[in-house]
Amino acid sequence: MRFVLERVTRTLESSTRRFELDIPAFRVDRGEVIALVGDSGSGKTAMMELLALAAAPDEGGRFVLTGDEEVDIAGLWRHARLKDLAAARSRQLGFVAQTGGLLEFLTVRENVALAQDVAGRHDRHRVERLARTLGIDGVLDERPARLSIGQRQRTAILRALAHRPAFVIADEPTSALDPGTAREVIDLLLETASGEGAGILVSTHNVALMAHAGVETVHVVPAPGASHWVSRVERRR
C-alpha cells in the first residue's frame, strides 16, 4: 500500500494571511518511516492533516491510496463522499494530532477501544501490551482530564496504533515527552513499521532524535522565488 500525491496543493486563508502548501510529488510505502521537519509555521501540520484525510486538498492534482485497489482520495473530497473518507480513515490510518484529540467523557481504555470498534479490529491484549510499553497501563481507567500532558500524548499514540493501521500519521508525537520517553515512543513506532509493515510519518522539530534513530527526514521549506507564505514538500521514489 502506498500514498501517492502529485501536483497537490492546500491553501489556508484568513483576513490577514494566505498560506499555500505545494506538493509536486510525495510518495511513501507501507513499512517506511519518514520524518517531516521544518520551522514552526512551515506547513508540517497542514501536510499531516492532508495525509490523515482530515483536510481536503485544493482542486486538481492526484492524491491516491494504492493497494489491492486504488482509492482516489482527491475524488472522494471533490464529491463530498464523507462516509467513504471516514471508512478509509478508520481502517487504514492512525492519527496522532498535536492536541491529542481525546474524548474527555471516555476513559483512556474507552478512547482506545473506540478506534478498534470503528475499524472492526478488537484486541484487548494488544491494548494492554502497548499501554505497558508506553508506560500508561496504570491510567487506562482514568479520564483524560486526570492525565498529565505527556500521558495524554501517549494515550493518543496508543489509540493510533491499537487497530493495526496501514499508516500512522503522527503530528509532533513527542513534543510533550521527556527525552527518554521520546526515544521509547520513536522506538515503538519503528518497531511497528518493521514488525507490522505499517508506514510511519512523523512531524517533528527534533531532528537530532530522528537522526539518532536513523529515520529519513523530508524538509518542508519555503518555495524558491516565492513569498515566505508558500512552502514546498517533495519526496520522489
mmCIF file of C-alpha atoms in Angstrom:
data_model
loop_
_atom_site.group_PDB
_atom_site.id
_atom_site.type_symbol
_atom_site.label_atom_id
_atom_site.label_comp_id
_atom_site.label_asym_id
_atom_site.label_seq_id
_atom_site.Cartn_x
_atom_site.Cartn_y
_atom_site.Cartn_z
ATOM 1 C CA MET A 1 0.000 0.000 0.000
ATOM 2 C CA ARG A 2 1.277 3.460 -0.877
ATOM 3 C CA PHE A 3 0.348 7.129 -0.566
ATOM 4 C CA VAL A 4 0.846 8.996 -3.840
ATOM 5 C CA LEU A 5 0.470 12.776 -4.129
ATOM 6 C CA GLU A 6 1.298 14.589 -7.376
ATOM 7 C CA ARG A 7 0.781 18.298 -8.054
ATOM 8 C CA VAL A 8 -1.283 18.645 -4.865
ATOM 9 C CA THR A 9 -1.766 21.960 -3.056
ATOM 10 C CA ARG A 10 -3.537 23.052 0.087
ATOM 11 C CA THR A 11 -4.383 26.702 0.650
ATOM 12 C CA LEU A 12 -5.251 28.261 4.004
ATOM 13 C CA GLU A 13 -6.584 31.807 4.194
ATOM 14 C CA SER A 14 -7.613 34.286 6.846
ATOM 15 C CA SER A 15 -8.276 38.014 6.809
ATOM 16 C CA THR A 16 -4.556 38.713 7.261
ATOM 17 C CA ARG A 17 -2.754 35.713 5.795
ATOM 18 C CA ARG A 18 -2.726 33.387 2.805
ATOM 19 C CA PHE A 19 -0.642 30.228 3.016
ATOM 20 C CA GLU A 20 -0.111 27.620 0.302
ATOM 21 C CA LEU A 21 1.474 24.221 0.710
ATOM 22 C CA ASP A 22 2.834 22.968 -2.608
ATOM 23 C CA ILE A 23 3.441 19.214 -3.064
ATOM 24 C CA PRO A 24 4.918 18.483 -6.520
ATOM 25 C CA ALA A 25 5.349 14.807 -5.623
ATOM 26 C CA PHE A 26 5.231 12.808 -2.405
ATOM 27 C CA ARG A 27 5.221 9.040 -2.112
ATOM 28 C CA VAL A 28 5.513 6.755 0.884
ATOM 29 C CA ASP A 29 5.033 2.995 1.153
ATOM 30 C CA ARG A 30 3.963 0.753 3.991
ATOM 31 C CA GLY A 31 6.966 -0.164 6.101
ATOM 32 C CA GLU A 32 8.749 3.148 5.528
ATOM 33 C CA VAL A 33 9.393 5.664 8.306
ATOM 34 C CA ILE A 34 9.547 9.329 7.304
ATOM 35 C CA ALA A 35 10.004 12.438 9.445
ATOM 36 C CA LEU A 36 8.750 15.803 8.200
ATOM 37 C CA VAL A 37 10.893 18.600 9.595
ATOM 38 C CA GLY A 38 10.710 22.368 9.239
ATOM 39 C CA ASP A 39 10.334 25.615 11.131
ATOM 40 C CA SER A 40 7.172 26.433 13.075
ATOM 41 C CA GLY A 41 4.517 27.636 10.647
ATOM 42 C CA SER A 42 6.206 25.972 7.676
ATOM 43 C CA GLY A 43 3.211 23.753 6.904
ATOM 44 C CA LYS A 44 4.061 20.465 8.619
ATOM 45 C CA THR A 45 0.658 20.219 10.295
ATOM 46 C CA ALA A 46 -1.101 21.155 7.039
ATOM 47 C CA MET A 47 0.683 18.232 5.368
ATOM 48 C CA MET A 48 -0.105 15.813 8.178
ATOM 49 C CA GLU A 49 -3.799 16.746 8.095
ATOM 50 C CA LEU A 50 -3.873 16.029 4.357
ATOM 51 C CA LEU A 51 -2.293 12.604 4.843
ATOM 52 C CA ALA A 52 -4.631 11.812 7.739
ATOM 53 C CA LEU A 53 -7.625 12.589 5.459
ATOM 54 C CA ALA A 54 -8.636 15.244 7.972
ATOM 55 C CA ALA A 55 -8.425 18.150 5.494
ATOM 56 C CA ALA A 56 -9.199 18.483 1.800
ATOM 57 C CA PRO A 57 -6.646 19.382 -0.870
ATOM 58 C CA ASP A 58 -7.309 22.143 -3.394
ATOM 59 C CA GLU A 59 -8.953 21.173 -6.684
ATOM 60 C CA GLY A 60 -6.687 19.377 -9.144
ATOM 61 C CA GLY A 61 -3.715 17.108 -8.624
ATOM 62 C CA ARG A 62 -3.552 13.390 -7.931
ATOM 63 C CA PHE A 63 -3.956 12.072 -4.389
ATOM 64 C CA VAL A 64 -4.476 8.331 -4.082
ATOM 65 C CA LEU A 65 -4.040 5.481 -1.630
ATOM 66 C CA THR A 66 -2.997 2.415 -3.597
ATOM 67 C CA GLY A 67 -3.189 -1.195 -2.512
ATOM 68 C CA ASP A 68 -5.181 -4.130 -3.842
ATOM 69 C CA GLU A 69 -7.224 -1.370 -5.412
ATOM 70 C CA GLU A 70 -6.727 2.374 -5.776
ATOM 71 C CA VAL A 71 -8.671 4.792 -3.583
ATOM 72 C CA ASP A 72 -8.966 8.234 -5.186
ATOM 73 C CA ILE A 73 -8.746 10.426 -2.080
ATOM 74 C CA ALA A 74 -8.900 13.678 -4.076
ATOM 75 C CA GLY A 75 -12.039 12.429 -5.824
ATOM 76 C CA LEU A 76 -13.722 11.478 -2.549
ATOM 77 C CA TRP A 77 -13.132 15.004 -1.238
ATOM 78 C CA ARG A 78 -14.259 16.566 -4.523
ATOM 79 C CA HIS A 79 -17.567 14.680 -4.479
ATOM 80 C CA ALA A 80 -18.056 15.041 -0.706
ATOM 81 C CA ARG A 81 -18.115 11.274 -0.170
ATOM 82 C CA LEU A 82 -17.543 11.694 3.540
ATOM 83 C CA LYS A 83 -18.604 8.181 4.535
ATOM 84 C CA ASP A 84 -16.032 6.671 2.190
ATOM 85 C CA LEU A 85 -13.375 9.013 3.551
ATOM 86 C CA ALA A 86 -14.321 8.046 7.108
ATOM 87 C CA ALA A 87 -14.104 4.342 6.219
ATOM 88 C CA ALA A 88 -10.634 4.723 4.703
ATOM 89 C CA ARG A 89 -9.507 6.836 7.648
ATOM 90 C CA SER A 90 -10.790 4.474 10.338
ATOM 91 C CA ARG A 91 -9.444 1.246 8.801
ATOM 92 C CA GLN A 92 -6.194 2.306 7.158
ATOM 93 C CA LEU A 93 -4.920 5.219 9.265
ATOM 94 C CA GLY A 94 -3.946 6.027 12.820
ATOM 95 C CA PHE A 95 -3.666 9.759 13.521
ATOM 96 C CA VAL A 96 -1.910 11.456 16.421
ATOM 97 C CA ALA A 97 -2.979 15.104 16.437
ATOM 98 C CA GLN A 98 -0.882 17.785 18.153
ATOM 99 C CA THR A 99 -3.722 18.409 20.615
ATOM 100 C CA GLY A 100 -4.285 14.705 21.274
ATOM 101 C CA GLY A 101 -7.936 14.810 20.195
ATOM 102 C CA LEU A 102 -9.116 12.604 23.075
ATOM 103 C CA LEU A 103 -12.785 12.347 24.006
ATOM 104 C CA GLU A 104 -12.956 13.791 27.509
ATOM 105 C CA PHE A 105 -16.039 11.813 28.601
ATOM 106 C CA LEU A 106 -14.338 8.459 27.903
ATOM 107 C CA THR A 107 -11.576 6.751 29.840
ATOM 108 C CA VAL A 108 -8.226 6.007 28.244
ATOM 109 C CA ARG A 109 -9.321 2.411 27.698
ATOM 110 C CA GLU A 110 -12.614 3.536 26.129
ATOM 111 C CA ASN A 111 -10.896 6.089 23.859
ATOM 112 C CA VAL A 112 -8.639 3.350 22.540
ATOM 113 C CA ALA A 113 -11.433 0.761 22.277
ATOM 114 C CA LEU A 114 -13.464 3.180 20.164
ATOM 115 C CA ALA A 115 -10.741 3.216 17.498
ATOM 116 C CA GLN A 116 -10.754 -0.576 17.442
ATOM 117 C CA ASP A 117 -14.574 -0.664 17.338
ATOM 118 C CA VAL A 118 -14.773 1.653 14.330
ATOM 119 C CA ALA A 119 -12.142 -0.378 12.467
ATOM 120 C CA GLY A 120 -13.707 -3.679 13.479
ATOM 121 C CA ARG A 121 -10.437 -4.910 14.990
ATOM 122 C CA HIS A 122 -10.838 -5.807 18.649
ATOM 123 C CA ASP A 123 -7.710 -6.843 20.534
ATOM 124 C CA ARG A 124 -7.670 -6.204 24.290
ATOM 125 C CA HIS A 125 -4.281 -7.863 24.754
ATOM 126 C CA ARG A 126 -2.700 -5.573 22.162
ATOM 127 C CA VAL A 127 -4.016 -2.518 24.008
ATOM 128 C CA GLU A 128 -2.608 -3.728 27.306
ATOM 129 C CA ARG A 129 0.780 -4.580 25.764
ATOM 130 C CA LEU A 130 1.121 -1.210 24.047
ATOM 131 C CA ALA A 131 -0.026 0.591 27.201
ATOM 132 C CA ARG A 132 2.750 -1.126 29.189
ATOM 133 C CA THR A 133 5.317 -0.172 26.548
ATOM 134 C CA LEU A 134 4.150 3.446 26.671
ATOM 135 C CA GLY A 135 4.057 3.498 30.479
ATOM 136 C CA ILE A 136 0.351 4.286 30.784
ATOM 137 C CA ASP A 137 -1.022 0.877 31.808
ATOM 138 C CA GLY A 138 -1.749 2.336 35.257
ATOM 139 C CA VAL A 139 -4.119 5.010 33.919
ATOM 140 C CA LEU A 140 -6.233 3.002 31.461
ATOM 141 C CA ASP A 141 -9.364 3.605 33.551
ATOM 142 C CA GLU A 142 -8.763 7.327 34.056
ATOM 143 C CA ARG A 143 -10.374 10.087 32.008
ATOM 144 C CA PRO A 144 -8.132 12.499 30.054
ATOM 145 C CA ALA A 145 -8.715 15.378 32.495
ATOM 146 C CA ARG A 146 -6.806 13.449 35.159
ATOM 147 C CA LEU A 147 -3.775 12.820 32.945
ATOM 148 C CA SER A 148 -0.610 14.837 32.524
ATOM 149 C CA ILE A 149 0.136 16.340 29.098
ATOM 150 C CA GLY A 150 2.662 13.592 28.460
ATOM 151 C CA GLN A 151 0.177 10.872 29.427
ATOM 152 C CA ARG A 152 -2.419 12.388 27.111
ATOM 153 C CA GLN A 153 0.085 12.372 24.264
ATOM 154 C CA ARG A 154 0.973 8.736 24.902
ATOM 155 C CA THR A 155 -2.735 7.870 25.020
ATOM 156 C CA ALA A 156 -3.153 9.426 21.575
ATOM 157 C CA ILE A 157 -0.262 7.297 20.310
ATOM 158 C CA LEU A 158 -1.785 4.161 21.854
ATOM 159 C CA ARG A 159 -5.123 4.910 20.194
ATOM 160 C CA ALA A 160 -3.417 5.452 16.813
ATOM 161 C CA LEU A 161 -1.647 2.070 16.985
ATOM 162 C CA ALA A 162 -4.411 -0.006 18.558
ATOM 163 C CA HIS A 163 -6.251 -1.090 15.384
ATOM 164 C CA ARG A 164 -3.143 -2.058 13.358
ATOM 165 C CA PRO A 165 -3.414 0.704 10.732
ATOM 166 C CA ALA A 166 -1.568 0.603 7.418
ATOM 167 C CA PHE A 167 -0.193 4.097 8.117
ATOM 168 C CA VAL A 168 0.378 6.076 11.308
ATOM 169 C CA ILE A 169 0.330 9.862 10.902
ATOM 170 C CA ALA A 170 1.832 11.481 13.995
ATOM 171 C CA ASP A 171 1.978 15.270 14.328
ATOM 172 C CA GLU A 172 4.665 16.191 16.902
ATOM 173 C CA PRO A 173 4.083 12.963 18.901
ATOM 174 C CA THR A 174 6.989 13.536 21.306
ATOM 175 C CA SER A 175 6.684 17.282 21.927
ATOM 176 C CA ALA A 176 5.381 16.866 25.498
ATOM 177 C CA LEU A 177 7.635 13.950 26.448
ATOM 178 C CA ASP A 178 10.935 13.839 28.283
ATOM 179 C CA PRO A 179 13.931 12.731 26.175
ATOM 180 C CA GLY A 180 13.926 9.149 27.451
ATOM 181 C CA THR A 181 10.215 8.623 26.817
ATOM 182 C CA ALA A 182 10.509 10.331 23.431
ATOM 183 C CA ARG A 183 13.145 7.792 22.395
ATOM 184 C CA GLU A 184 10.921 4.943 23.606
ATOM 185 C CA VAL A 185 7.997 6.263 21.565
ATOM 186 C CA ILE A 186 10.099 6.535 18.414
ATOM 187 C CA ASP A 187 11.449 3.031 19.029
ATOM 188 C CA LEU A 188 7.856 1.764 19.314
ATOM 189 C CA LEU A 189 6.921 3.423 16.026
ATOM 190 C CA LEU A 190 9.979 1.910 14.342
ATOM 191 C CA GLU A 191 9.057 -1.497 15.767
ATOM 192 C CA THR A 192 5.545 -1.081 14.370
ATOM 193 C CA ALA A 193 6.935 -0.262 10.944
ATOM 194 C CA SER A 194 9.289 -3.235 10.856
ATOM 195 C CA GLY A 195 7.128 -5.768 12.667
ATOM 196 C CA GLU A 196 3.705 -4.960 11.230
ATOM 197 C CA GLY A 197 4.606 -3.332 7.920
ATOM 198 C CA ALA A 198 2.981 -0.003 8.795
ATOM 199 C CA GLY A 199 4.108 3.234 7.194
ATOM 200 C CA ILE A 200 5.034 5.869 9.773
ATOM 201 C CA LEU A 201 5.003 9.607 9.071
ATOM 202 C CA VAL A 202 6.090 11.865 11.911
ATOM 203 C CA SER A 203 6.340 15.649 12.000
ATOM 204 C CA THR A 204 8.889 16.960 14.465
ATOM 205 C CA HIS A 205 11.345 19.668 15.417
ATOM 206 C CA ASN A 206 13.637 17.063 16.990
ATOM 207 C CA VAL A 207 15.987 16.433 14.080
ATOM 208 C CA ALA A 208 18.648 15.006 16.399
ATOM 209 C CA LEU A 209 16.274 12.321 17.683
ATOM 210 C CA MET A 210 15.339 11.332 14.134
ATOM 211 C CA ALA A 211 18.998 11.155 13.123
ATOM 212 C CA HIS A 212 19.829 9.028 16.167
ATOM 213 C CA ALA A 213 17.004 6.637 15.238
ATOM 214 C CA GLY A 214 18.115 6.510 11.600
ATOM 215 C CA VAL A 215 14.843 7.964 10.317
ATOM 216 C CA GLU A 216 14.789 9.595 6.870
ATOM 217 C CA THR A 217 13.918 13.308 7.062
ATOM 218 C CA VAL A 218 11.985 15.302 4.472
ATOM 219 C CA HIS A 219 12.102 19.084 4.809
ATOM 220 C CA VAL A 220 9.141 21.425 4.445
ATOM 221 C CA VAL A 221 10.800 24.554 3.054
ATOM 222 C CA PRO A 222 9.912 27.954 1.556
ATOM 223 C CA ALA A 223 9.354 27.552 -2.181
ATOM 224 C CA PRO A 224 12.176 29.069 -4.280
ATOM 225 C CA GLY A 225 11.279 32.506 -5.589
ATOM 226 C CA ALA A 226 8.026 32.631 -3.637
ATOM 227 C CA SER A 227 6.915 34.617 -0.627
ATOM 228 C CA HIS A 228 7.521 33.109 2.808
ATOM 229 C CA TRP A 229 3.805 32.194 2.919
ATOM 230 C CA VAL A 230 4.398 29.392 0.407
ATOM 231 C CA SER A 231 6.101 26.137 1.403
ATOM 232 C CA ARG A 232 7.013 23.051 -0.569
ATOM 233 C CA VAL A 233 7.466 19.407 0.400
ATOM 234 C CA GLU A 234 8.650 16.764 -2.021
ATOM 235 C CA ARG A 235 9.690 13.107 -1.924
ATOM 236 C CA ARG A 236 10.048 11.123 -5.124
ATOM 237 C CA ARG A 237 10.522 7.352 -5.269
#
